[in-house]
Amino acid sequence: MSEQPAPLSDDFRTWLAERGPDAYALVWVGEGSEPTGFERADAPRVGKTGIARAGADLTRIVSQDVTHGQAETLRRWLQLDDTVRHLAILTIESGVLREHTPGELAAKLMHDPGSDEARLTEQLAGWFYRRNAEAQQGLELGWIAAAAAWTCHMRALASYPPPSVLTPSLQRAGELDEPTADLVVTTGLRIVDLIDRLERPYRTRTELIDDWHAVESLAADVPTLAPTADWLLDQIALRDAHAQQLRAVLEPDLTDYLRDRRADSALLGTAPVLDEARAIHLAEARETVRAYTAAAHSGRESEARQLLDAFPIPSRGLSTSGPAAIWRENSATAADAVEDLAAQRAATGAEDGTDYFADPELLHAATSYLAAREGQLHLVHDALGRLAFPSPAPRDLPEALAPVAAAQTQRRVIEAFGTLERAAQALEGQLHYQLQQPIPAHRRATTDAERDLLNRALGALEHTAAAAVTFDEEDIRARLRDAMARSDTPAAAGPATPTGHDEAHAQALAAGPAMPRVDR
């Protein structure tokens, strides 16, 4: 049994299978999410990290222990759980990775005639007491956090701690009284009801907001609830038009990646890996949308407004610009993006769209997203078209306006991506993604042309960035010192010699006003 966290094996499934048929791996699971759209995210399984799902990112895990048998595995989990990180229990069954909750192991042991029930109960009581003692809130709120943790992890055994576990825990804390016991039981039942509601197909935004507030207050002490809190925020955002407009502006274009997942992932046997640059941009977009949603629905309207003002929503163009049109003609990914957007718009307005019929807020937010996303895609395609296919200066353009026209490319790139550096990151990331092997069958005929096009745009962008005027603070300070020195020189030389104009002006002032004075 390993006592210290160890780096992940290159082939974790094979490595774990070699440990034996009754081997369990206790692994720490880092933060992360699958790079798919908000709409495709299913409700998280409370008590599980989801790391055993097909296509999950196994680089997020660090191996802590390998144990054998249910009793030893549960004992080590109860010891290692630190109320901060996600500790998952994994096994290999018929070559498939599976995740277990500690409650599943406890339930099997309770029904096993050969297990020591008294010892197991004592271990569970010690863990439950520790969850209360180490809760950040402390006092009465500590028992609420402990009860929530029990329900999330031990629901397969019981929805709330049975008397054989609850009584010794309260005795150890010196709080063996009926109100505290009722608080634990009531909290457990409330969390069970919340978990059941997550599986309902249709939820109003008001219900989602109420559930999010309840989960958010507990997530600090029950880390397994953090994914649920994020998922609820995403579901609220899907019904908030402003949140969807913000998402439309900030999310990178993942058309190539999403199409590859749909088309060839099953045939290839492995899901394509999103490039690091766009994965970072996507994570930043999601965190920003969640921050806005949390502020907007927590009474912090000024913070929410600041986020909206920081990222203006692009208007949908009535016609496609020339640079955007030529980019779409040459880029298969850009053409696919426009096609997918049109398909989403058609699906949103379809008469059989039961989801939207049941939730008008969802329909309004989706429509707002599509309109803003169309404007954002136009900005991106226009900027890339100007980079890859620069237009010659118009024949009759005045010479003084030539640099002004040339500067529009840089302005459009910044408008579309935020900064030139961020634009370069997005292009480099997409280019890196196109270089992955094997190439999906559906885009083998277009990949080479797409790479050439991305390289062309990236080269033009680097030239544009190099030609841009940089802000040099030292140069500005030097110019300011020179200007101040020049302004001091006339005063040091004494008063200037009066000119003829000065003498005439003095005589006119001495003669008095030419017009009669008007008293007000």
Coordinates of C-alpha atoms in Angstrom, one line a residue:
M1 CA 0.0 0.0 0.0
S2 CA 1.4 3.4 -1.0
E3 CA 1.3 6.0 1.8
Q4 CA 2.3 9.0 -0.3
P5 CA 0.6 10.5 -3.4
A6 CA 2.3 9.2 -6.5
P7 CA 2.3 10.4 -10.1
L8 CA -0.3 8.8 -12.4
S9 CA 0.8 5.9 -14.4
D10 CA 0.8 6.3 -18.2
D11 CA -2.0 3.7 -18.5
F12 CA -3.9 3.9 -15.3
R13 CA -6.4 1.2 -16.1
T14 CA -3.8 -1.4 -16.9
W15 CA -1.7 -0.4 -13.9
L16 CA -4.7 -0.8 -11.6
A17 CA -5.8 -4.1 -13.1
E18 CA -2.3 -5.5 -12.5
R19 CA -2.7 -4.8 -8.7
G20 CA -5.2 -7.7 -8.4
P21 CA -8.9 -8.4 -8.7
D22 CA -9.8 -7.0 -5.3
A23 CA -7.6 -3.8 -5.6
Y24 CA -9.1 -0.4 -5.0
A25 CA -7.3 2.9 -5.9
L26 CA -7.8 5.9 -3.7
V27 CA -7.0 8.9 -5.8
W28 CA -7.2 12.7 -5.4
V29 CA -9.1 14.3 -8.2
G30 CA -8.2 17.9 -9.2
E31 CA -10.6 20.6 -10.4
G32 CA -11.6 20.5 -14.1
S33 CA -14.4 20.1 -16.5
E34 CA -15.0 18.5 -19.8
P35 CA -14.7 21.0 -22.7
T36 CA -18.3 20.6 -24.0
G37 CA -21.2 23.1 -24.2
F38 CA -23.3 24.0 -21.2
E39 CA -26.3 22.3 -22.7
R40 CA -24.6 18.9 -22.8
A41 CA -23.6 18.9 -19.1
D42 CA -25.6 16.3 -17.2
A43 CA -26.3 16.8 -13.5
P44 CA -23.3 15.6 -11.5
R45 CA -23.7 12.4 -9.5
V46 CA -23.5 13.8 -5.9
G47 CA -20.9 11.9 -4.0
K48 CA -18.9 10.9 -7.1
T49 CA -16.3 13.0 -9.0
G50 CA -17.2 11.6 -12.4
I51 CA -13.6 10.7 -13.2
A52 CA -14.6 7.2 -14.3
R53 CA -16.9 8.5 -17.1
A54 CA -15.9 7.7 -20.7
G55 CA -13.7 10.5 -22.0
A56 CA -12.8 11.9 -18.6
D57 CA -9.4 13.6 -18.2
L58 CA -7.4 11.1 -16.1
T59 CA -4.5 13.6 -15.9
R60 CA -6.6 15.3 -13.1
I61 CA -5.9 12.4 -10.7
V62 CA -3.0 11.7 -8.3
S63 CA -2.8 8.2 -6.8
Q64 CA -2.7 8.1 -3.0
D65 CA -3.2 4.5 -2.0
V66 CA -3.9 1.0 -3.4
T67 CA -5.9 -1.1 -0.9
H68 CA -7.3 -4.6 -1.1
G69 CA -10.8 -5.4 0.1
Q70 CA -13.8 -3.3 1.0
A71 CA -13.1 -3.0 4.7
E72 CA -9.5 -1.8 4.3
T73 CA -10.5 0.6 1.5
L74 CA -13.3 2.2 3.5
R75 CA -11.1 2.5 6.6
R76 CA -8.4 4.3 4.6
W77 CA -11.0 6.6 2.9
L78 CA -12.4 7.6 6.3
Q79 CA -8.9 8.4 7.5
L80 CA -7.7 10.3 4.4
D81 CA -10.8 12.4 3.6
D82 CA -9.7 15.9 4.5
T83 CA -12.9 17.9 3.8
V84 CA -11.0 20.0 1.2
R85 CA -10.1 17.8 -1.8
H86 CA -12.0 15.1 -3.7
L87 CA -11.0 11.6 -2.8
A88 CA -12.3 9.0 -5.2
I89 CA -12.5 5.2 -4.9
L90 CA -11.7 3.4 -8.2
T91 CA -11.7 -0.2 -9.4
I92 CA -11.3 -2.1 -12.7
E93 CA -14.2 -4.4 -13.6
S94 CA -14.0 -6.3 -16.8
G95 CA -11.5 -3.7 -18.1
V96 CA -13.8 -0.8 -17.3
L97 CA -12.9 1.9 -14.8
R98 CA -15.6 2.3 -12.1
E99 CA -16.0 4.8 -9.2
H100 CA -17.6 3.8 -5.9
T101 CA -18.9 5.9 -3.0
P102 CA -17.8 5.0 0.5
G103 CA -21.5 4.5 1.3
E104 CA -21.6 1.6 -1.2
L105 CA -18.7 -0.1 0.5
A106 CA -20.3 0.6 4.0
A107 CA -23.6 -0.9 2.9
K108 CA -22.0 -4.1 1.6
L109 CA -20.0 -4.5 4.8
M110 CA -23.1 -3.9 7.0
H111 CA -24.8 -6.8 5.2
D112 CA -21.7 -9.0 5.3
P113 CA -22.1 -11.6 8.2
G114 CA -18.3 -11.8 8.4
S115 CA -17.6 -8.1 9.0
D116 CA -17.2 -6.4 12.4
E117 CA -20.3 -4.2 12.6
A118 CA -19.3 -2.6 15.9
R119 CA -15.8 -1.6 14.5
L120 CA -17.4 -0.2 11.3
T121 CA -19.9 1.8 13.3
E122 CA -17.1 3.3 15.4
Q123 CA -15.1 4.3 12.3
L124 CA -18.2 6.0 10.8
A125 CA -18.9 7.8 14.0
G126 CA -15.4 9.1 14.2
W127 CA -15.5 10.3 10.6
F128 CA -18.8 12.0 11.2
Y129 CA -17.6 13.8 14.4
R130 CA -14.5 14.9 12.5
R131 CA -16.5 16.4 9.7
N132 CA -18.3 18.6 12.3
A133 CA -15.2 19.5 14.2
E134 CA -13.2 20.5 11.1
A135 CA -16.1 22.5 9.4
Q136 CA -15.2 26.1 8.7
Q137 CA -18.5 27.4 10.1
G138 CA -18.2 25.6 13.4
L139 CA -20.9 25.5 16.2
E140 CA -24.3 24.5 15.0
L141 CA -23.5 25.1 11.3
G142 CA -20.7 22.4 11.7
W143 CA -23.3 19.7 12.2
I144 CA -25.2 20.9 9.1
A145 CA -22.0 20.6 7.1
A146 CA -21.4 17.1 8.6
A147 CA -24.9 16.0 7.9
A148 CA -24.6 17.2 4.2
A149 CA -21.3 15.3 3.9
W150 CA -22.9 12.2 5.2
T151 CA -25.8 12.4 2.8
C152 CA -23.5 13.0 -0.2
H153 CA -21.0 10.2 0.6
M154 CA -23.0 7.6 2.6
R155 CA -26.5 7.9 1.0
A156 CA -26.2 4.2 -0.2
L157 CA -26.0 3.2 3.4
A158 CA -28.5 5.7 4.9
S159 CA -29.9 9.1 4.1
Y160 CA -28.7 10.4 7.5
P161 CA -26.5 8.9 10.3
P162 CA -28.4 6.1 12.1
P163 CA -28.6 6.4 15.9
S164 CA -25.7 3.9 16.2
V165 CA -23.4 6.5 14.5
L166 CA -25.1 9.8 15.5
T167 CA -25.3 9.2 19.2
P168 CA -21.5 8.5 19.9
S169 CA -20.6 11.4 17.6
L170 CA -22.8 13.8 19.6
Q171 CA -21.4 12.4 22.8
R172 CA -17.8 12.9 21.7
A173 CA -18.7 16.6 21.0
G174 CA -20.5 17.0 24.3
E175 CA -23.7 18.0 22.4
L176 CA -26.0 14.9 22.9
D177 CA -29.3 16.6 22.8
E178 CA -32.5 16.3 20.9
P179 CA -32.4 19.6 19.0
T180 CA -28.9 18.8 17.6
A181 CA -30.0 15.3 16.6
D182 CA -33.1 16.7 14.9
L183 CA -31.0 19.2 13.0
V184 CA -28.8 16.5 11.6
V185 CA -31.7 14.4 10.5
T186 CA -33.6 17.3 9.0
T187 CA -30.5 18.4 7.1
G188 CA -30.0 14.9 5.7
L189 CA -33.5 14.7 4.5
R190 CA -33.3 18.2 2.9
I191 CA -30.1 17.3 1.0
V192 CA -31.7 14.0 -0.2
D193 CA -34.7 16.1 -1.5
L194 CA -32.3 18.5 -3.3
I195 CA -30.4 15.6 -4.9
D196 CA -33.7 14.1 -6.1
R197 CA -34.7 17.5 -7.6
L198 CA -31.5 17.6 -9.7
E199 CA -32.8 14.7 -11.7
R200 CA -36.1 16.4 -12.7
P201 CA -36.1 17.3 -16.4
Y202 CA -37.7 20.8 -16.1
R203 CA -36.8 23.3 -13.5
T204 CA -37.6 27.0 -13.3
R205 CA -34.9 29.6 -12.8
T206 CA -36.3 30.5 -9.3
E207 CA -36.0 26.8 -8.2
L208 CA -32.5 26.6 -9.5
I209 CA -31.5 29.8 -7.7
D210 CA -32.9 28.5 -4.4
D211 CA -31.1 25.2 -4.8
W212 CA -27.8 27.0 -5.7
H213 CA -27.9 29.2 -2.6
A214 CA -28.5 26.1 -0.5
V215 CA -25.6 24.1 -2.1
E216 CA -23.2 27.1 -2.2
S217 CA -23.5 27.6 1.6
L218 CA -22.4 24.0 2.1
A219 CA -19.8 23.6 -0.7
A220 CA -16.9 25.1 1.4
D221 CA -17.1 22.2 3.9
V222 CA -18.4 19.5 1.5
P223 CA -16.1 19.6 -1.6
T224 CA -18.1 17.0 -3.4
L225 CA -20.9 19.5 -3.7
A226 CA -18.7 22.0 -5.6
P227 CA -19.5 20.5 -9.0
T228 CA -23.2 20.6 -8.2
A229 CA -22.9 24.3 -7.3
D230 CA -21.2 25.0 -10.6
W231 CA -23.7 23.0 -12.5
L232 CA -26.6 24.8 -10.9
L233 CA -24.9 28.1 -11.9
D234 CA -24.6 26.9 -15.4
Q235 CA -28.3 26.0 -15.5
I236 CA -29.2 29.4 -14.2
A237 CA -27.0 31.0 -16.8
L238 CA -28.8 29.1 -19.5
R239 CA -32.0 30.9 -18.5
D240 CA -30.4 34.4 -18.2
A241 CA -30.2 36.3 -21.4
H242 CA -27.4 38.6 -20.2
A243 CA -25.3 35.6 -19.1
Q244 CA -25.7 33.9 -22.5
Q245 CA -24.7 37.1 -24.3
L246 CA -21.6 37.3 -22.1
R247 CA -20.9 33.6 -22.9
A248 CA -21.3 34.3 -26.6
V249 CA -18.6 37.0 -26.5
L250 CA -16.1 35.1 -24.3
E251 CA -16.2 31.5 -25.5
P252 CA -13.7 30.5 -28.2
D253 CA -14.8 28.9 -31.4
L254 CA -14.6 25.1 -30.8
T255 CA -16.4 24.0 -33.9
D256 CA -13.6 21.8 -35.1
Y257 CA -13.3 20.0 -31.8
L258 CA -17.0 19.5 -31.3
R259 CA -17.5 18.2 -34.8
D260 CA -14.6 15.8 -34.4
R261 CA -16.1 14.4 -31.1
R262 CA -19.5 13.9 -32.8
A263 CA -18.1 12.4 -36.0
D264 CA -15.1 10.2 -35.4
S265 CA -14.4 9.8 -31.6
A266 CA -16.2 6.4 -31.6
L267 CA -14.3 5.2 -34.7
L268 CA -10.9 6.4 -33.5
G269 CA -11.3 4.8 -30.0
T270 CA -10.1 7.9 -28.3
A271 CA -11.7 11.3 -27.9
P272 CA -9.8 14.2 -29.5
V273 CA -7.9 16.4 -27.1
L274 CA -8.7 20.1 -27.1
D275 CA -5.7 22.3 -27.4
E276 CA -4.4 23.9 -24.3
A277 CA -4.8 27.6 -25.5
R278 CA -8.5 27.3 -26.3
A279 CA -9.1 25.1 -23.2
I280 CA -7.8 27.9 -21.0
H281 CA -9.9 30.5 -22.9
L282 CA -13.0 28.3 -22.4
A283 CA -12.3 27.9 -18.7
E284 CA -11.9 31.6 -18.3
A285 CA -15.2 32.2 -20.1
R286 CA -17.0 29.8 -17.9
E287 CA -15.6 31.2 -14.7
T288 CA -16.6 34.7 -15.9
V289 CA -20.1 33.7 -16.8
R290 CA -20.4 32.0 -13.4
A291 CA -19.1 35.0 -11.6
Y292 CA -21.7 37.2 -13.4
T293 CA -24.5 34.8 -12.7
A294 CA -23.6 34.5 -9.0
A295 CA -23.4 38.3 -8.6
A296 CA -26.6 38.9 -10.5
H297 CA -28.6 36.4 -8.3
S298 CA -27.0 37.3 -5.0
G299 CA -28.0 41.0 -4.8
R300 CA -24.7 42.3 -6.2
E301 CA -26.1 44.0 -9.3
S302 CA -23.3 46.5 -9.6
E303 CA -20.7 43.8 -9.9
A304 CA -22.8 42.0 -12.5
R305 CA -23.2 45.2 -14.4
Q306 CA -19.4 45.8 -14.4
L307 CA -18.8 42.4 -16.0
L308 CA -21.4 43.1 -18.7
D309 CA -19.9 46.6 -19.4
A310 CA -16.4 45.1 -19.6
F311 CA -17.4 42.9 -22.5
P312 CA -19.8 44.7 -24.8
I313 CA -22.2 42.5 -26.8
P314 CA -21.5 42.7 -30.6
S315 CA -24.5 43.6 -32.7
R316 CA -25.6 41.2 -35.4
G317 CA -24.5 42.5 -38.8
L318 CA -27.3 42.7 -41.5
S319 CA -24.8 41.7 -44.2
T320 CA -21.5 39.8 -44.2
S321 CA -18.4 41.9 -44.8
G322 CA -16.0 41.1 -47.6
P323 CA -13.2 39.9 -45.4
A324 CA -15.5 37.6 -43.4
A325 CA -17.0 36.2 -46.6
I326 CA -13.6 35.3 -48.1
W327 CA -12.4 33.7 -44.8
R328 CA -15.5 31.5 -44.7
E329 CA -15.0 30.5 -48.4
N330 CA -11.5 29.3 -47.6
S331 CA -11.8 28.0 -44.0
A332 CA -13.8 24.7 -43.6
T333 CA -14.0 25.3 -39.8
A334 CA -15.5 28.8 -40.3
A335 CA -18.0 27.5 -42.8
D336 CA -18.9 24.7 -40.3
A337 CA -19.3 27.3 -37.5
V338 CA -21.8 29.3 -39.6
E339 CA -23.6 26.1 -40.5
D340 CA -23.8 24.9 -36.9
L341 CA -25.1 28.3 -35.7
A342 CA -27.9 28.1 -38.4
A343 CA -28.7 24.6 -37.2
Q344 CA -29.0 25.8 -33.6
R345 CA -31.2 28.7 -34.6
A346 CA -33.5 26.3 -36.5
A347 CA -33.7 23.9 -33.6
T348 CA -34.4 26.7 -31.2
G349 CA -37.4 27.9 -33.3
A350 CA -38.7 24.4 -34.1
E351 CA -42.2 23.6 -33.2
D352 CA -41.2 20.4 -31.5
G353 CA -38.8 22.2 -29.2
T354 CA -40.5 20.9 -26.0
D355 CA -37.7 22.1 -23.7
Y356 CA -38.1 25.7 -24.7
F357 CA -41.9 25.4 -24.7
A358 CA -41.8 24.3 -21.1
D359 CA -39.4 27.0 -20.2
P360 CA -39.9 30.4 -22.0
E361 CA -36.8 31.9 -20.1
L362 CA -34.7 29.2 -21.7
L363 CA -36.0 30.1 -25.2
H364 CA -35.3 33.8 -24.7
A365 CA -31.8 33.2 -23.3
A366 CA -31.0 30.8 -26.2
T367 CA -32.2 33.3 -28.8
S368 CA -30.1 36.0 -27.1
Y369 CA -27.0 33.8 -27.2
L370 CA -27.5 33.0 -30.9
A371 CA -27.8 36.6 -31.9
A372 CA -24.8 37.6 -29.9
R373 CA -22.8 34.6 -31.1
E374 CA -23.6 35.5 -34.7
G375 CA -22.2 39.0 -34.2
Q376 CA -19.1 37.6 -32.4
L377 CA -18.4 35.1 -35.2
H378 CA -18.7 37.9 -37.7
L379 CA -16.1 39.9 -35.8
V380 CA -13.7 36.9 -35.7
H381 CA -14.1 36.0 -39.3
D382 CA -13.8 39.6 -40.5
A383 CA -10.6 40.0 -38.5
L384 CA -9.1 36.8 -39.8
G385 CA -10.1 37.6 -43.3
R386 CA -8.3 40.9 -43.1
L387 CA -5.2 39.2 -41.8
A388 CA -5.1 36.3 -44.3
F389 CA -6.4 38.2 -47.4
P390 CA -5.4 41.9 -47.0
S391 CA -7.1 44.2 -49.5
P392 CA -5.1 46.6 -51.6
A393 CA -5.7 50.3 -50.8
P394 CA -8.6 51.8 -52.7
R395 CA -7.5 53.6 -55.9
D396 CA -9.0 57.0 -55.0
L397 CA -8.1 56.9 -51.3
P398 CA -6.3 60.1 -50.1
E399 CA -2.8 59.3 -49.1
A400 CA -3.3 60.6 -45.6
L401 CA -6.0 58.0 -45.0
A402 CA -3.9 55.0 -46.1
P403 CA -2.4 54.3 -42.6
V404 CA -5.9 54.8 -41.1
A405 CA -7.3 52.1 -43.4
A406 CA -4.4 49.8 -42.6
A407 CA -4.9 50.3 -38.9
Q408 CA -8.5 48.9 -39.1
T409 CA -7.1 45.3 -39.3
Q410 CA -5.5 45.7 -35.9
R411 CA -8.6 47.3 -34.5
R412 CA -10.8 44.5 -35.8
V413 CA -8.5 41.8 -34.3
I414 CA -8.6 43.5 -30.9
E415 CA -12.4 43.9 -31.2
A416 CA -12.8 40.2 -31.9
F417 CA -10.3 38.7 -29.5
G418 CA -9.6 41.4 -26.9
T419 CA -5.8 41.6 -27.5
L420 CA -3.4 40.7 -30.2
E421 CA -1.7 38.3 -27.8
R422 CA -5.0 36.5 -27.2
A423 CA -5.7 36.3 -30.9
A424 CA -2.3 34.7 -31.4
Q425 CA -3.0 32.2 -28.6
A426 CA -6.3 31.2 -30.2
L427 CA -4.7 30.7 -33.7
E428 CA -1.8 28.8 -32.3
G429 CA -4.1 26.6 -30.3
Q430 CA -6.3 25.8 -33.3
L431 CA -3.3 25.1 -35.4
H432 CA -1.9 22.7 -32.8
Y433 CA -5.3 21.0 -32.7
Q434 CA -5.2 20.5 -36.5
L435 CA -1.8 18.8 -36.2
Q436 CA -3.1 16.0 -34.0
Q437 CA -2.9 12.5 -35.3
P438 CA -4.8 10.6 -36.5
I439 CA -6.8 13.1 -38.6
P440 CA -10.5 12.3 -38.5
A441 CA -11.8 10.9 -41.7
H442 CA -14.4 13.6 -42.2
R443 CA -11.8 16.4 -42.5
R444 CA -8.8 14.7 -44.1
A445 CA -9.5 16.5 -47.4
T446 CA -9.5 20.0 -45.8
T447 CA -7.0 19.8 -43.0
D448 CA -3.9 20.7 -45.0
A449 CA -5.6 23.8 -46.4
E450 CA -6.9 24.7 -43.0
R451 CA -3.3 24.6 -41.6
D452 CA -2.0 26.7 -44.4
L453 CA -4.7 29.3 -43.8
L454 CA -4.1 29.4 -40.0
N455 CA -0.3 29.8 -40.6
R456 CA -1.0 32.6 -43.1
A457 CA -3.2 34.5 -40.6
L458 CA -0.8 33.9 -37.7
G459 CA 2.1 35.3 -39.8
A460 CA 0.2 38.4 -40.7
L461 CA -0.9 38.8 -37.1
E462 CA 2.8 38.7 -35.9
H463 CA 3.7 41.3 -38.5
T464 CA 0.8 43.5 -37.4
A465 CA 1.8 43.2 -33.7
A466 CA 5.4 44.0 -34.5
A467 CA 4.4 47.1 -36.5
A468 CA 2.1 48.4 -33.7
V469 CA 3.2 51.4 -31.7
T470 CA 4.1 50.4 -28.2
F471 CA 3.6 52.4 -25.1
D472 CA 7.1 53.4 -23.8
E473 CA 6.9 55.1 -20.4
E474 CA 10.5 56.2 -20.3
D475 CA 10.2 57.9 -23.7
I476 CA 7.1 59.7 -22.5
R477 CA 8.9 60.8 -19.3
A478 CA 11.9 62.1 -21.3
R479 CA 9.6 64.1 -23.6
L480 CA 7.8 65.6 -20.6
R481 CA 11.1 66.7 -19.0
D482 CA 12.1 68.3 -22.3
A483 CA 8.8 70.2 -22.6
M484 CA 9.0 71.4 -19.0
A485 CA 12.6 72.6 -19.5
R486 CA 11.5 74.6 -22.6
S487 CA 8.6 76.2 -20.7
D488 CA 11.0 77.4 -18.0
T489 CA 13.5 79.1 -20.4
P490 CA 11.4 82.3 -21.3
A491 CA 10.6 83.1 -17.7
A492 CA 14.3 82.9 -16.7
A493 CA 15.3 85.3 -19.5
G494 CA 13.1 88.1 -18.2
P495 CA 10.0 89.8 -19.8
A496 CA 9.9 89.9 -23.5
T497 CA 10.3 93.2 -25.4
P498 CA 6.8 94.8 -26.2
T499 CA 5.7 94.7 -29.8
G500 CA 3.7 97.3 -31.7
H501 CA 0.6 95.1 -31.3
D502 CA 1.1 95.0 -27.5
E503 CA 1.4 98.9 -27.3
A504 CA -1.8 99.4 -29.4
H505 CA -3.7 96.9 -27.2
A506 CA -2.5 98.8 -24.0
Q507 CA -3.8 102.1 -25.4
A508 CA -7.2 100.6 -26.3
L509 CA -7.6 99.3 -22.7
A510 CA -6.6 102.8 -21.3
A511 CA -9.3 104.5 -23.4
G512 CA -12.1 102.5 -21.7
P513 CA -14.8 100.3 -23.2
A514 CA -16.2 101.0 -26.6
M515 CA -19.7 99.9 -25.7
P516 CA -21.8 101.2 -22.8
R517 CA -21.9 99.0 -19.7
V518 CA -25.0 97.0 -19.0
D519 CA -25.9 96.5 -15.4
R520 CA -27.6 93.2 -14.6

